[in-house]
Tab-separated table of N, CA, C and O in Angstrom:
chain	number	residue	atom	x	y	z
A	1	UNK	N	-13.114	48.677	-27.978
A	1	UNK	CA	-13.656	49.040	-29.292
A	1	UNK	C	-12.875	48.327	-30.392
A	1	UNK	O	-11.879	47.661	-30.111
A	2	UNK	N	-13.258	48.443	-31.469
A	2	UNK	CA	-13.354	46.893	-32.697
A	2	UNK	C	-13.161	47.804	-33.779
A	2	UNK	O	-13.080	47.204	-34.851
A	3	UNK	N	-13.015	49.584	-33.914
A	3	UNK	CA	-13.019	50.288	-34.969
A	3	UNK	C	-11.529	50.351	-35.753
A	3	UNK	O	-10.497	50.261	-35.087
A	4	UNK	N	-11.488	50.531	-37.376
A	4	UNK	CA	-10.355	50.497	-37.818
A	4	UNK	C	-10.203	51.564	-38.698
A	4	UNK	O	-11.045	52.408	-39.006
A	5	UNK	N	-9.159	51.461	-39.041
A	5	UNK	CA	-8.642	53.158	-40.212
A	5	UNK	C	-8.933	52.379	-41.615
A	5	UNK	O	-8.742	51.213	-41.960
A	6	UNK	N	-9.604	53.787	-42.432
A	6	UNK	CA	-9.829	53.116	-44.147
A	6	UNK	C	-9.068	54.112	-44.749
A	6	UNK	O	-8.996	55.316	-44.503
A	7	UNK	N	-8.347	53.211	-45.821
A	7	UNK	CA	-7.314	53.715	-46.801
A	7	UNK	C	-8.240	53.520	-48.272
A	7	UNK	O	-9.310	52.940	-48.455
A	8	UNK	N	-7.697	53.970	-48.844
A	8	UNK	CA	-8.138	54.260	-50.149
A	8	UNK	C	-6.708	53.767	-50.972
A	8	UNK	O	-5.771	54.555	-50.846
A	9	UNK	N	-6.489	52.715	-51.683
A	9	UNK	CA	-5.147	52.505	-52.460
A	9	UNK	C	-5.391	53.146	-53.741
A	9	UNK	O	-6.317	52.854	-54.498
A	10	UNK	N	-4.514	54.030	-53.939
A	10	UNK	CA	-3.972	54.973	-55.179
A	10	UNK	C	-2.737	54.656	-55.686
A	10	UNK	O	-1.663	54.995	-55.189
A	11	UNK	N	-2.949	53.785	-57.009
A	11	UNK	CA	-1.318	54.101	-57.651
A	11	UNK	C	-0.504	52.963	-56.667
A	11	UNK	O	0.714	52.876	-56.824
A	12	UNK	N	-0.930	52.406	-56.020
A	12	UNK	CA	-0.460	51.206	-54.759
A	12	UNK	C	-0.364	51.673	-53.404
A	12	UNK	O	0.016	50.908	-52.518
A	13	UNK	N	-0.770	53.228	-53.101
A	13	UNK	CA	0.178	53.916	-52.291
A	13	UNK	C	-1.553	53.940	-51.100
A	13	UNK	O	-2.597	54.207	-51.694
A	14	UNK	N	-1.604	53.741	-50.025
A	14	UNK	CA	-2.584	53.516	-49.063
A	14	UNK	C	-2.655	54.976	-48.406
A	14	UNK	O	-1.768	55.284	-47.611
A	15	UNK	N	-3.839	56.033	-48.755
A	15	UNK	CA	-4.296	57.207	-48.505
A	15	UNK	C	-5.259	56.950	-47.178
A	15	UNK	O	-6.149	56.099	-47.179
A	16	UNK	N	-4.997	57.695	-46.191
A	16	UNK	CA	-6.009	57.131	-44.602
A	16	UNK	C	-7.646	58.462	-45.321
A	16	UNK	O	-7.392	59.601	-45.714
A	17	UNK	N	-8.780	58.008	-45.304
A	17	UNK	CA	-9.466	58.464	-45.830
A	17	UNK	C	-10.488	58.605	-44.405
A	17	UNK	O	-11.135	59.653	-44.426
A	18	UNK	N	-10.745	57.708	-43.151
A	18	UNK	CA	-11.564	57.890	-42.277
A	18	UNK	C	-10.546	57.226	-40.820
A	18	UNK	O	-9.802	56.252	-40.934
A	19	UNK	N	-10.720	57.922	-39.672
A	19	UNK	CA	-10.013	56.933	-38.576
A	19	UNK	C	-11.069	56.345	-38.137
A	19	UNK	O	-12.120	56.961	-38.311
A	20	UNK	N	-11.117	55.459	-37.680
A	20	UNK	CA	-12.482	54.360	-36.068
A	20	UNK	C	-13.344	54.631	-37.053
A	20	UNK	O	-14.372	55.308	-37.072
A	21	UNK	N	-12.649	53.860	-38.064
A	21	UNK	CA	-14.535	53.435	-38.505
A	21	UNK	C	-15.303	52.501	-37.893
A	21	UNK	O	-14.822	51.596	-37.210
A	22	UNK	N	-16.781	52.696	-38.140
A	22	UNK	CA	-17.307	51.574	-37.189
A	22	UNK	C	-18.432	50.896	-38.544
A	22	UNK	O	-18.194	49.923	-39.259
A	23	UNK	N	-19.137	51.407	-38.553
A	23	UNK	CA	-19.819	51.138	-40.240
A	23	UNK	C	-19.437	51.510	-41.525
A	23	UNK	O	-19.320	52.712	-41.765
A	24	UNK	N	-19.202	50.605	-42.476
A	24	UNK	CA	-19.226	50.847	-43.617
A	24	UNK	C	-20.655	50.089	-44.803
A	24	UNK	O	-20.571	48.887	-45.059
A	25	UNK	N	-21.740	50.843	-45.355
A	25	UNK	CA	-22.927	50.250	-46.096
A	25	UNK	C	-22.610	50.738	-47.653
A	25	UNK	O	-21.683	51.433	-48.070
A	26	UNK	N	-23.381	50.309	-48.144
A	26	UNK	CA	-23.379	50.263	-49.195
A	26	UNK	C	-24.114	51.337	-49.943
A	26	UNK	O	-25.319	51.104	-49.847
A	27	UNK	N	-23.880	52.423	-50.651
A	27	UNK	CA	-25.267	53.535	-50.961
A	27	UNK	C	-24.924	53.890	-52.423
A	27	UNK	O	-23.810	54.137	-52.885
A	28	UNK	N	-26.297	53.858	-53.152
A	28	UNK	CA	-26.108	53.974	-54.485
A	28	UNK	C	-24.972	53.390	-55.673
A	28	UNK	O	-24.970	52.267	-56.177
A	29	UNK	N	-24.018	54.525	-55.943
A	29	UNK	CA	-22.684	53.480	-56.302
A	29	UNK	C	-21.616	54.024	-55.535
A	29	UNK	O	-20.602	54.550	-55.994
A	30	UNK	N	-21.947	53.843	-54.177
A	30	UNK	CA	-20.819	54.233	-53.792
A	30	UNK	C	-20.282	53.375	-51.982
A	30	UNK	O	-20.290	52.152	-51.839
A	31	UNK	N	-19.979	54.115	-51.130
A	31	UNK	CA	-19.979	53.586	-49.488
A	31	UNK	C	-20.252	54.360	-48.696
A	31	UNK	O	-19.898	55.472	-49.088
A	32	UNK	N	-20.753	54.393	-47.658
A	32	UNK	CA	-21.157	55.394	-46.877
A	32	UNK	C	-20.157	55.372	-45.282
A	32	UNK	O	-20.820	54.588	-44.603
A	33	UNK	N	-19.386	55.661	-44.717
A	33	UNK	CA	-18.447	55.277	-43.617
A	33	UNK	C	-19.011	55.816	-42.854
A	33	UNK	O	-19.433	56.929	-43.168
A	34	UNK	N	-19.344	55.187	-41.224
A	34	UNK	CA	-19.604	56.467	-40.129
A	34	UNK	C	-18.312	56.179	-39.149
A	34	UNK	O	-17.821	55.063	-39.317
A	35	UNK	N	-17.932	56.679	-38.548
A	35	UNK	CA	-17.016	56.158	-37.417
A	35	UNK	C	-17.639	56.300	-36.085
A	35	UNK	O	-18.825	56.589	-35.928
A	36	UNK	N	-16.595	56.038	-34.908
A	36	UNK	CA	-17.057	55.881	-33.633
A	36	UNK	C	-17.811	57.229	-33.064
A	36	UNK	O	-18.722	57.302	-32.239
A	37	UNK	N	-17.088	58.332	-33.824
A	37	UNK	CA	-17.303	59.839	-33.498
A	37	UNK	C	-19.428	59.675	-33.966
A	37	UNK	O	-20.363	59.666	-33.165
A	38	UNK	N	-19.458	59.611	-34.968
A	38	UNK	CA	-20.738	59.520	-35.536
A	38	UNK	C	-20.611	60.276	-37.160
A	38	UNK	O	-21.560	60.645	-37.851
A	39	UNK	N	-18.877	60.381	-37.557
A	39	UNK	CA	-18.598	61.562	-38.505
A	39	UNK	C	-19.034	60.314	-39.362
A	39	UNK	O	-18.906	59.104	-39.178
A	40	UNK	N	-19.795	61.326	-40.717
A	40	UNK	CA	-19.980	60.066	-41.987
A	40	UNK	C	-19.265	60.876	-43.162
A	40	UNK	O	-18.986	62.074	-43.192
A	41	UNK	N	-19.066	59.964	-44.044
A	41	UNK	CA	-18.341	60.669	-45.589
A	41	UNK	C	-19.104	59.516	-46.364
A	41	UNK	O	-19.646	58.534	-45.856
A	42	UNK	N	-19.018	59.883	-47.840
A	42	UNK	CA	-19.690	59.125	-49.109
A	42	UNK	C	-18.453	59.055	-50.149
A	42	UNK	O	-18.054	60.032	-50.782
A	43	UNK	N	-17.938	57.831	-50.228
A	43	UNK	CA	-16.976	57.727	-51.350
A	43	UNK	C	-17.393	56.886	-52.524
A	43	UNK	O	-17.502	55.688	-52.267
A	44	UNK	N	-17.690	57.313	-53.949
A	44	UNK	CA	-17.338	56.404	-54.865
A	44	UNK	C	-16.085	55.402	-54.778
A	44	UNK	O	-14.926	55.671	-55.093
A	45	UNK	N	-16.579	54.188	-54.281
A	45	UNK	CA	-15.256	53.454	-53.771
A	45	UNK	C	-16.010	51.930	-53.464
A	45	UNK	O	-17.227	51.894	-53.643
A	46	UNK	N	-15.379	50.793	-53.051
A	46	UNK	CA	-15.939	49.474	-53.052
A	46	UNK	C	-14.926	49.003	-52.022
A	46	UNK	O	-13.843	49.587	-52.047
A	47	UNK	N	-15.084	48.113	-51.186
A	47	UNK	CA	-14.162	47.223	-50.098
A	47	UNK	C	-13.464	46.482	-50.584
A	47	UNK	O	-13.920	45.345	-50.460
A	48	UNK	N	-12.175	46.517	-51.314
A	48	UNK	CA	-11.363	45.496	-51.195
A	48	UNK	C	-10.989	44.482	-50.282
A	48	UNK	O	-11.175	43.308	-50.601
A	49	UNK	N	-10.621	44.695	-49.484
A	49	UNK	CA	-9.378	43.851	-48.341
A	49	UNK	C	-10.054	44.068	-47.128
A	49	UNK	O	-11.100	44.694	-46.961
A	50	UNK	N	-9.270	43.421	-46.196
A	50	UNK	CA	-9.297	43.440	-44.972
A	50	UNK	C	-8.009	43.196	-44.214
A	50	UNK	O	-7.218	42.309	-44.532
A	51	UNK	N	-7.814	44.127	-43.069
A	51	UNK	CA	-6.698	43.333	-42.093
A	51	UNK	C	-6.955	43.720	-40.450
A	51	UNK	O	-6.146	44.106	-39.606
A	52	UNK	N	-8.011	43.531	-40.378
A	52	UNK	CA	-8.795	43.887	-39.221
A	52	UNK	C	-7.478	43.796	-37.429
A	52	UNK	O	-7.431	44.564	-36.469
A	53	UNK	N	-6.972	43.005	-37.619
A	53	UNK	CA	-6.052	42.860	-36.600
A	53	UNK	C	-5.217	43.960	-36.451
A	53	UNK	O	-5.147	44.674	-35.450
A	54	UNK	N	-4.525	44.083	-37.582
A	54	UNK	CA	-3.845	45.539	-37.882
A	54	UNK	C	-4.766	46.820	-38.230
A	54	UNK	O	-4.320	47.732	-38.925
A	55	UNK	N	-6.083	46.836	-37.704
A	55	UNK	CA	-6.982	47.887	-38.207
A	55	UNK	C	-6.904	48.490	-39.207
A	55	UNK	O	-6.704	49.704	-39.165
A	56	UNK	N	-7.032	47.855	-40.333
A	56	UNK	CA	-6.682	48.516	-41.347
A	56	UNK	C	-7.996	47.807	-42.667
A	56	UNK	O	-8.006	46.604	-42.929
A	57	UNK	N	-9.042	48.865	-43.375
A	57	UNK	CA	-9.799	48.531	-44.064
A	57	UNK	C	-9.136	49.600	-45.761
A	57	UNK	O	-9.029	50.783	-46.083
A	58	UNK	N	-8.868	48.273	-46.360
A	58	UNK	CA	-9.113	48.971	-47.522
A	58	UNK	C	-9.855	49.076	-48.855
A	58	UNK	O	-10.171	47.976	-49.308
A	59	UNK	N	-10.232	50.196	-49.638
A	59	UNK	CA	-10.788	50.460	-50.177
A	59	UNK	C	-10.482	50.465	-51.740
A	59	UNK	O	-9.285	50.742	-51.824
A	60	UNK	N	-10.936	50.312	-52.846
A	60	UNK	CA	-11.096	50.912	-53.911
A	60	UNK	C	-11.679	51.806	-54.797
A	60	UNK	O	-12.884	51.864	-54.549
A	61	UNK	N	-11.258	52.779	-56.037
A	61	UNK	CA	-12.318	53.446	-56.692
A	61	UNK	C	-12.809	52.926	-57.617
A	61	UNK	O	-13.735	53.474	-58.215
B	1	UNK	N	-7.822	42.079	-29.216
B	1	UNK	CA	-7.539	41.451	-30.804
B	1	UNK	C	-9.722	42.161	-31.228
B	1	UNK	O	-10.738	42.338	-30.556
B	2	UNK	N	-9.342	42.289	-32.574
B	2	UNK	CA	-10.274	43.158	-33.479
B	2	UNK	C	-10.316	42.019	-34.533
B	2	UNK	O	-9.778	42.221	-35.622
B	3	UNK	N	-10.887	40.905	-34.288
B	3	UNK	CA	-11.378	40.184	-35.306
B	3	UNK	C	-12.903	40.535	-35.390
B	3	UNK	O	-13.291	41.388	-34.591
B	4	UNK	N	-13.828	39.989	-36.258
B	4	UNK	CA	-15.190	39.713	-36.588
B	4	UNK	C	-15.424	38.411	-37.247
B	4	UNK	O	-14.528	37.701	-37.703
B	5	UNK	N	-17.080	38.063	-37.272
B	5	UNK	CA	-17.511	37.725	-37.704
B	5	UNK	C	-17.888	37.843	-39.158
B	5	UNK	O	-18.397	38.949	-39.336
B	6	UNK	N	-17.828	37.028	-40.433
B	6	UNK	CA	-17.967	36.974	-41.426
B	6	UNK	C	-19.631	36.181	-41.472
B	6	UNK	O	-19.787	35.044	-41.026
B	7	UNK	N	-20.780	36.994	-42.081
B	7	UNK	CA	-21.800	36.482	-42.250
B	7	UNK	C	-22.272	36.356	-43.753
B	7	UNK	O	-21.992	37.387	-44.364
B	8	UNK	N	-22.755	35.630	-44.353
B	8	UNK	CA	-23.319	35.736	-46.097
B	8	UNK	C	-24.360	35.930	-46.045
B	8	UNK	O	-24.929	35.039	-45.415
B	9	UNK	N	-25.393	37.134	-46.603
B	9	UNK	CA	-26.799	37.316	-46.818
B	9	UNK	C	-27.336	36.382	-47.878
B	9	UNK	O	-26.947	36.239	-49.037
B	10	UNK	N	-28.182	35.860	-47.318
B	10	UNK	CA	-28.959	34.892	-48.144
B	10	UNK	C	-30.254	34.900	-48.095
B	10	UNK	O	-30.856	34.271	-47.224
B	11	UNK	N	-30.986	35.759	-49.212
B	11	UNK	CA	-32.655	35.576	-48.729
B	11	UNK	C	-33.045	36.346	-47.857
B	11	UNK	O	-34.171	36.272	-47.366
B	12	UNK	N	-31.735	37.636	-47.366
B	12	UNK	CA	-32.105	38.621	-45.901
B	12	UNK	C	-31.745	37.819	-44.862
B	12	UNK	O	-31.924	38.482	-43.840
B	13	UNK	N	-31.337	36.755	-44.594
B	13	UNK	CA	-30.891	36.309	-43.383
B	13	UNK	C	-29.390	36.227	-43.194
B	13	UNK	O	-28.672	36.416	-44.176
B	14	UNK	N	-28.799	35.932	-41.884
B	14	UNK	CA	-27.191	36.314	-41.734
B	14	UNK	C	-26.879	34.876	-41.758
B	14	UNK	O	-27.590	34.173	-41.039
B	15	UNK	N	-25.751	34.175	-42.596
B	15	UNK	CA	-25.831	33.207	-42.241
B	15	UNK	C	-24.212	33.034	-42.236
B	15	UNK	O	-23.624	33.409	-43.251
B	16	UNK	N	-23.500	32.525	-41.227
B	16	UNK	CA	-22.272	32.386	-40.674
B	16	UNK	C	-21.719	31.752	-41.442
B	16	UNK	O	-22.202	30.815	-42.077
B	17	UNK	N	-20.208	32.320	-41.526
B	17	UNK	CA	-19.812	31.635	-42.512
B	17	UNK	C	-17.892	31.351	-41.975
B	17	UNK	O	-17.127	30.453	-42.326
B	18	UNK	N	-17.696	32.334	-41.193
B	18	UNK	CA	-15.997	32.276	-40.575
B	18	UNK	C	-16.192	32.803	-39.249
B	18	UNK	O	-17.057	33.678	-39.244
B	19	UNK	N	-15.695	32.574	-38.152
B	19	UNK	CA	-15.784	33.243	-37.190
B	19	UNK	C	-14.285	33.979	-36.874
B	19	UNK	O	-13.357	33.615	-37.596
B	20	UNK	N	-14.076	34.741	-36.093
B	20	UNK	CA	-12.884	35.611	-35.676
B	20	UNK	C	-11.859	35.703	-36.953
B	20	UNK	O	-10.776	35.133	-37.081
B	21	UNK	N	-12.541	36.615	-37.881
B	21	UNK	CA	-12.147	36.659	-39.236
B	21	UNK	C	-10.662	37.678	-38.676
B	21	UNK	O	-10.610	38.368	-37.658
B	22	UNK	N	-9.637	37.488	-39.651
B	22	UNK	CA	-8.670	38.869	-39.626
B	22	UNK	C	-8.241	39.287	-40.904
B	22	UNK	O	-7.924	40.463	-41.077
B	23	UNK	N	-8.180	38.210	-42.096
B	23	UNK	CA	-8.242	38.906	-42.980
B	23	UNK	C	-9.042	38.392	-44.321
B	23	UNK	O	-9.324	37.221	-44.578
B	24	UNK	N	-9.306	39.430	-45.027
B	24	UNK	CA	-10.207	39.133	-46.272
B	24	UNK	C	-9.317	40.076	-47.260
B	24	UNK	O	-8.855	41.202	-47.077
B	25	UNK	N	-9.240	39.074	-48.525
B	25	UNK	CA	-8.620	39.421	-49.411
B	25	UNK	C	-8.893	39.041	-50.708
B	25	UNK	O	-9.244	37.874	-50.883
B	26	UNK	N	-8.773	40.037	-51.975
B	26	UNK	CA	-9.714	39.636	-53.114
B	26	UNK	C	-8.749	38.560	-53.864
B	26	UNK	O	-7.543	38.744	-54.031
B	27	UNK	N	-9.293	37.687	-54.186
B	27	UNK	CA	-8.490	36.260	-54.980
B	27	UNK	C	-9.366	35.713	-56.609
B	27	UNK	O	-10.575	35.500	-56.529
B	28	UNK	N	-8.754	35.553	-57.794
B	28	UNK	CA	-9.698	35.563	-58.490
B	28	UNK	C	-11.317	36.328	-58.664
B	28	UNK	O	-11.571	37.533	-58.639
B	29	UNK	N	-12.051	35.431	-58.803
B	29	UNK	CA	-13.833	36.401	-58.629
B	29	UNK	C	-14.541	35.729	-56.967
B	29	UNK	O	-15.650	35.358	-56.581
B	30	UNK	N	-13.332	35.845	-56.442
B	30	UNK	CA	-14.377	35.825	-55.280
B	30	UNK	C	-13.357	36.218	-53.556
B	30	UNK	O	-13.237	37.403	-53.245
B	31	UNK	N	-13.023	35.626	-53.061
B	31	UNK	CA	-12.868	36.379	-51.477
B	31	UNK	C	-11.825	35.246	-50.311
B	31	UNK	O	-12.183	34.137	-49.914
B	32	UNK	N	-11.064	35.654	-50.117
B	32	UNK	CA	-10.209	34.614	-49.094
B	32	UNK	C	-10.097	35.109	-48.321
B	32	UNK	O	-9.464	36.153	-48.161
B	33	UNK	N	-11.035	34.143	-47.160
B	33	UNK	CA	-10.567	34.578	-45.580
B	33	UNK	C	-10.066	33.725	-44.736
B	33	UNK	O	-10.330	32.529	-44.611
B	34	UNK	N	-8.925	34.744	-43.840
B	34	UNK	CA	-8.298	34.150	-43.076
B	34	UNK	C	-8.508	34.534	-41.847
B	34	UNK	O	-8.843	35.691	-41.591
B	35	UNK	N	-8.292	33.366	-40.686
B	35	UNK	CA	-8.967	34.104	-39.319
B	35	UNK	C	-7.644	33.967	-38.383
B	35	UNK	O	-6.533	33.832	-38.895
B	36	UNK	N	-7.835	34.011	-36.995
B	36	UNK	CA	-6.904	34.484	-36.299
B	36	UNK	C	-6.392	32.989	-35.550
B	36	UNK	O	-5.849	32.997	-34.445
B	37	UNK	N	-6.668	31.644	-36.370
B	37	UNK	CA	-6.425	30.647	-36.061
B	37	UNK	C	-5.593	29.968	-37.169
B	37	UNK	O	-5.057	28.863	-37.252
B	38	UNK	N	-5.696	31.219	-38.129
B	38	UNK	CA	-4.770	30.675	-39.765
B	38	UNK	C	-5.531	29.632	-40.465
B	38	UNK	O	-5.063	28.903	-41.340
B	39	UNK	N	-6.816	29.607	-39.995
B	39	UNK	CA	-7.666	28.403	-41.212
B	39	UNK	C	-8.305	29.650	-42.684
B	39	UNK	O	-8.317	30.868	-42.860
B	40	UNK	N	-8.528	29.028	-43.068
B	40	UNK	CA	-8.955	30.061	-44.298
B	40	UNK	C	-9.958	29.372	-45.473
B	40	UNK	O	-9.838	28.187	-45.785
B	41	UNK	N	-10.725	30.055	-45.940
B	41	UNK	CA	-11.856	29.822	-46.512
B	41	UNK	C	-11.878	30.734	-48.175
B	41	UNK	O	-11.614	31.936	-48.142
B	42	UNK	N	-12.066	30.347	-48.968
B	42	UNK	CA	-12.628	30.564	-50.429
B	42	UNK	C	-13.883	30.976	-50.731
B	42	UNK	O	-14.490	29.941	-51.006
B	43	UNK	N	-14.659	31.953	-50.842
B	43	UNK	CA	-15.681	32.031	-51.076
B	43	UNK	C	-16.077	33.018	-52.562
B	43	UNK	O	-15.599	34.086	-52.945
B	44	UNK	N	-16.778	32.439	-52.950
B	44	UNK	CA	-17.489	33.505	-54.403
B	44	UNK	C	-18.176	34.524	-53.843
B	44	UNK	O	-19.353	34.175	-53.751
B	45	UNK	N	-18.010	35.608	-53.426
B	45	UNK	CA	-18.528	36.652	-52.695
B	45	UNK	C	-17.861	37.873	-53.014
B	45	UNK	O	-16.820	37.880	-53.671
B	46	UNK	N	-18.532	39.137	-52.482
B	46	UNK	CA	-17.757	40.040	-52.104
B	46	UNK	C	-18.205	40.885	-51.002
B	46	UNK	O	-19.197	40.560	-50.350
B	47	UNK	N	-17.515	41.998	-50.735
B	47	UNK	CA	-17.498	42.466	-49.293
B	47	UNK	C	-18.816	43.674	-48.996
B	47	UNK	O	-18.570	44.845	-49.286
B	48	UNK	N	-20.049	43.348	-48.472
B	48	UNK	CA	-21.049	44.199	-48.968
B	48	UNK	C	-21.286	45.434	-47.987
B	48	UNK	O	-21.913	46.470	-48.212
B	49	UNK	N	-20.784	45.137	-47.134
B	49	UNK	CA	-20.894	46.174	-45.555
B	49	UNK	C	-20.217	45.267	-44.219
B	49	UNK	O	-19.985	44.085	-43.961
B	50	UNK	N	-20.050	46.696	-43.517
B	50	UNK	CA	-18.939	46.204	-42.367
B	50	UNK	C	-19.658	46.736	-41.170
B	50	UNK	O	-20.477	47.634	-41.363
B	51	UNK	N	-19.414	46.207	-39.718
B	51	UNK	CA	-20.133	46.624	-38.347
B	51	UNK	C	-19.584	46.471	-37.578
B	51	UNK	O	-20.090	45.838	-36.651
B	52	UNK	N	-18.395	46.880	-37.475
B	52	UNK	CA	-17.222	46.192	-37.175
B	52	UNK	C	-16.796	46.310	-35.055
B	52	UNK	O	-15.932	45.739	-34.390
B	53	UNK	N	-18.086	47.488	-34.586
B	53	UNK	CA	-17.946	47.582	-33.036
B	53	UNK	C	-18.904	46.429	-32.552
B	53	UNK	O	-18.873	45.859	-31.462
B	54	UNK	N	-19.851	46.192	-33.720
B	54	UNK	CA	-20.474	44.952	-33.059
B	54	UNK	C	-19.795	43.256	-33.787
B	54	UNK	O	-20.228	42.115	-33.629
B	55	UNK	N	-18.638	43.754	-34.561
B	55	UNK	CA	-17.748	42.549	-35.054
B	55	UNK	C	-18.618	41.565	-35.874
B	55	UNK	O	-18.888	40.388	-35.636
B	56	UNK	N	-19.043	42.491	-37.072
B	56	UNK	CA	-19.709	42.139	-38.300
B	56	UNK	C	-19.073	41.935	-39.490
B	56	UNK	O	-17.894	42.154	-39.214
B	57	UNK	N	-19.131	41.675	-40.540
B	57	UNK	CA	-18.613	41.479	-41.871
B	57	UNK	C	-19.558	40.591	-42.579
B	57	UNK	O	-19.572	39.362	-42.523
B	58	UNK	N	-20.414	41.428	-43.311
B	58	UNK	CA	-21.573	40.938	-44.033
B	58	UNK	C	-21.052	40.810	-45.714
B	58	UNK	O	-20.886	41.871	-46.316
B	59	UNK	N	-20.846	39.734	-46.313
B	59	UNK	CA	-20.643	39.299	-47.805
B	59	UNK	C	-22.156	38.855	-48.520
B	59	UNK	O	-23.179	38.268	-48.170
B	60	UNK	N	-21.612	39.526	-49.749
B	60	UNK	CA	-22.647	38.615	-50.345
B	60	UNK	C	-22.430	38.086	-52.105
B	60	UNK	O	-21.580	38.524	-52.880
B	61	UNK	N	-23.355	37.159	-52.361
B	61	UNK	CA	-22.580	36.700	-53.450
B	61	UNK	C	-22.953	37.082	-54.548
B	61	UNK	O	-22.345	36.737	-55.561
Protein backbone atom coordinates (compact mmCIF):
# COMPACT_ATOMS: atom_id res chain seq x y z
CA UNK A 1 0.00 0.00 0.00
CA UNK A 2 1.05 3.68 -1.30
CA UNK A 3 -1.15 5.49 1.64
CA UNK A 4 0.33 8.51 3.64
CA UNK A 5 -0.38 10.66 6.89
CA UNK A 6 -1.86 14.45 6.30
CA UNK A 7 -0.71 17.21 8.49
CA UNK A 8 -2.19 20.37 8.55
CA UNK A 9 0.84 23.15 9.21
CA UNK A 10 -0.20 25.60 11.99
CA UNK A 11 2.00 28.39 13.12
CA UNK A 12 4.90 26.00 11.29
CA UNK A 13 4.08 23.25 13.67
CA UNK A 14 2.70 19.88 11.45
CA UNK A 15 -0.83 18.68 13.18
CA UNK A 16 -1.50 14.69 11.84
CA UNK A 17 -5.17 15.43 10.73
CA UNK A 18 -5.88 11.81 8.78
CA UNK A 19 -3.53 8.42 8.85
CA UNK A 20 -3.44 6.08 5.18
CA UNK A 21 -4.81 8.43 3.28
CA UNK A 22 -5.58 7.14 0.02
CA UNK A 23 -7.70 9.99 -1.76
CA UNK A 24 -7.58 13.41 -1.45
CA UNK A 25 -10.43 15.62 -4.14
CA UNK A 26 -11.25 18.64 -4.26
CA UNK A 27 -15.01 19.78 -2.85
CA UNK A 28 -16.47 23.12 -2.88
CA UNK A 29 -13.81 25.28 -0.99
CA UNK A 30 -12.46 22.87 0.65
CA UNK A 31 -10.76 18.78 0.47
CA UNK A 32 -12.39 15.85 0.99
CA UNK A 33 -9.74 12.89 2.46
CA UNK A 34 -10.84 9.18 2.48
CA UNK A 35 -8.25 6.77 3.75
CA UNK A 36 -7.53 3.07 3.33
CA UNK A 37 -10.16 2.39 6.21
CA UNK A 38 -12.91 4.14 3.88
CA UNK A 39 -12.99 6.98 6.96
CA UNK A 40 -13.65 10.50 5.10
CA UNK A 41 -13.32 14.12 6.78
CA UNK A 42 -13.93 17.68 4.91
CA UNK A 43 -11.32 20.32 5.66
CA UNK A 44 -11.31 23.94 4.59
CA UNK A 45 -7.70 23.43 3.58
CA UNK A 46 -5.64 23.20 0.04
CA UNK A 47 -2.43 20.74 -0.71
CA UNK A 48 0.63 22.30 -0.21
CA UNK A 49 3.61 19.87 -0.35
CA UNK A 50 4.44 16.61 -0.78
CA UNK A 51 6.94 14.01 0.64
CA UNK A 52 5.43 10.92 -0.40
CA UNK A 53 8.57 8.70 0.42
CA UNK A 54 8.40 9.80 3.95
CA UNK A 55 4.48 9.54 3.78
CA UNK A 56 3.84 12.58 4.61
CA UNK A 57 1.03 14.99 2.78
CA UNK A 58 0.75 18.40 3.72
CA UNK A 59 -1.86 20.67 3.94
CA UNK A 60 -2.95 24.27 4.27
CA UNK A 61 -5.89 26.57 5.58
CA UNK B 1 9.19 3.04 -1.89
CA UNK B 2 5.62 5.22 -2.18
CA UNK B 3 6.35 7.32 -5.09
CA UNK B 4 3.52 8.32 -7.81
CA UNK B 5 2.81 9.49 -10.76
CA UNK B 6 2.36 13.22 -11.45
CA UNK B 7 -0.40 13.77 -14.22
CA UNK B 8 -1.69 17.53 -15.57
CA UNK B 9 -5.46 17.73 -16.53
CA UNK B 10 -5.81 19.18 -19.71
CA UNK B 11 -9.16 19.34 -21.50
CA UNK B 12 -10.20 16.19 -18.94
CA UNK B 13 -7.45 14.12 -20.07
CA UNK B 14 -4.36 12.81 -17.80
CA UNK B 15 -1.46 13.85 -19.31
CA UNK B 16 2.02 12.72 -17.76
CA UNK B 17 4.10 14.85 -16.68
CA UNK B 18 6.92 13.18 -13.86
CA UNK B 19 7.00 9.73 -13.14
CA UNK B 20 7.98 8.17 -9.55
CA UNK B 21 7.35 11.61 -8.10
CA UNK B 22 8.59 12.00 -4.17
CA UNK B 23 8.38 15.34 -3.71
CA UNK B 24 6.23 18.39 -4.62
CA UNK B 25 6.79 21.59 -3.24
CA UNK B 26 5.25 25.12 -3.58
CA UNK B 27 8.01 27.52 -5.32
CA UNK B 28 6.98 30.97 -6.45
CA UNK B 29 3.27 30.64 -8.42
CA UNK B 30 3.72 27.36 -9.38
CA UNK B 31 5.11 23.67 -8.18
CA UNK B 32 8.61 21.78 -7.97
CA UNK B 33 8.90 18.29 -8.39
CA UNK B 34 11.29 16.07 -7.40
CA UNK B 35 11.37 12.31 -8.05
CA UNK B 36 13.18 9.46 -6.59
CA UNK B 37 15.97 9.78 -9.26
CA UNK B 38 16.66 13.57 -8.00
CA UNK B 39 15.63 15.06 -11.52
CA UNK B 40 13.14 17.77 -10.91
CA UNK B 41 10.73 19.73 -12.83
CA UNK B 42 9.08 23.43 -12.56
CA UNK B 43 5.72 23.61 -13.34
CA UNK B 44 2.91 26.54 -13.18
CA UNK B 45 0.41 24.34 -11.50
CA UNK B 46 -1.02 23.37 -8.43
CA UNK B 47 -1.90 20.29 -6.53
CA UNK B 48 -5.66 19.43 -7.47
CA UNK B 49 -6.25 15.81 -6.01
CA UNK B 50 -4.28 12.83 -4.90
CA UNK B 51 -4.85 8.70 -5.53
CA UNK B 52 -2.16 7.85 -4.08
CA UNK B 53 -2.96 3.52 -3.67
CA UNK B 54 -3.26 3.67 -7.30
CA UNK B 55 0.02 6.20 -7.32
CA UNK B 56 -1.72 9.29 -8.72
CA UNK B 57 -1.01 13.00 -8.36
CA UNK B 58 -3.28 14.95 -10.55
CA UNK B 59 -2.12 18.97 -11.04
CA UNK B 60 -3.62 21.40 -12.72
CA UNK B 61 -2.84 24.73 -14.00
Amino acid sequence: MCEANAYIIRDGEEELVMEAVDKIEPEDDGLRLVNVFGDQKFLHARIDALSLVNHKIFLKE
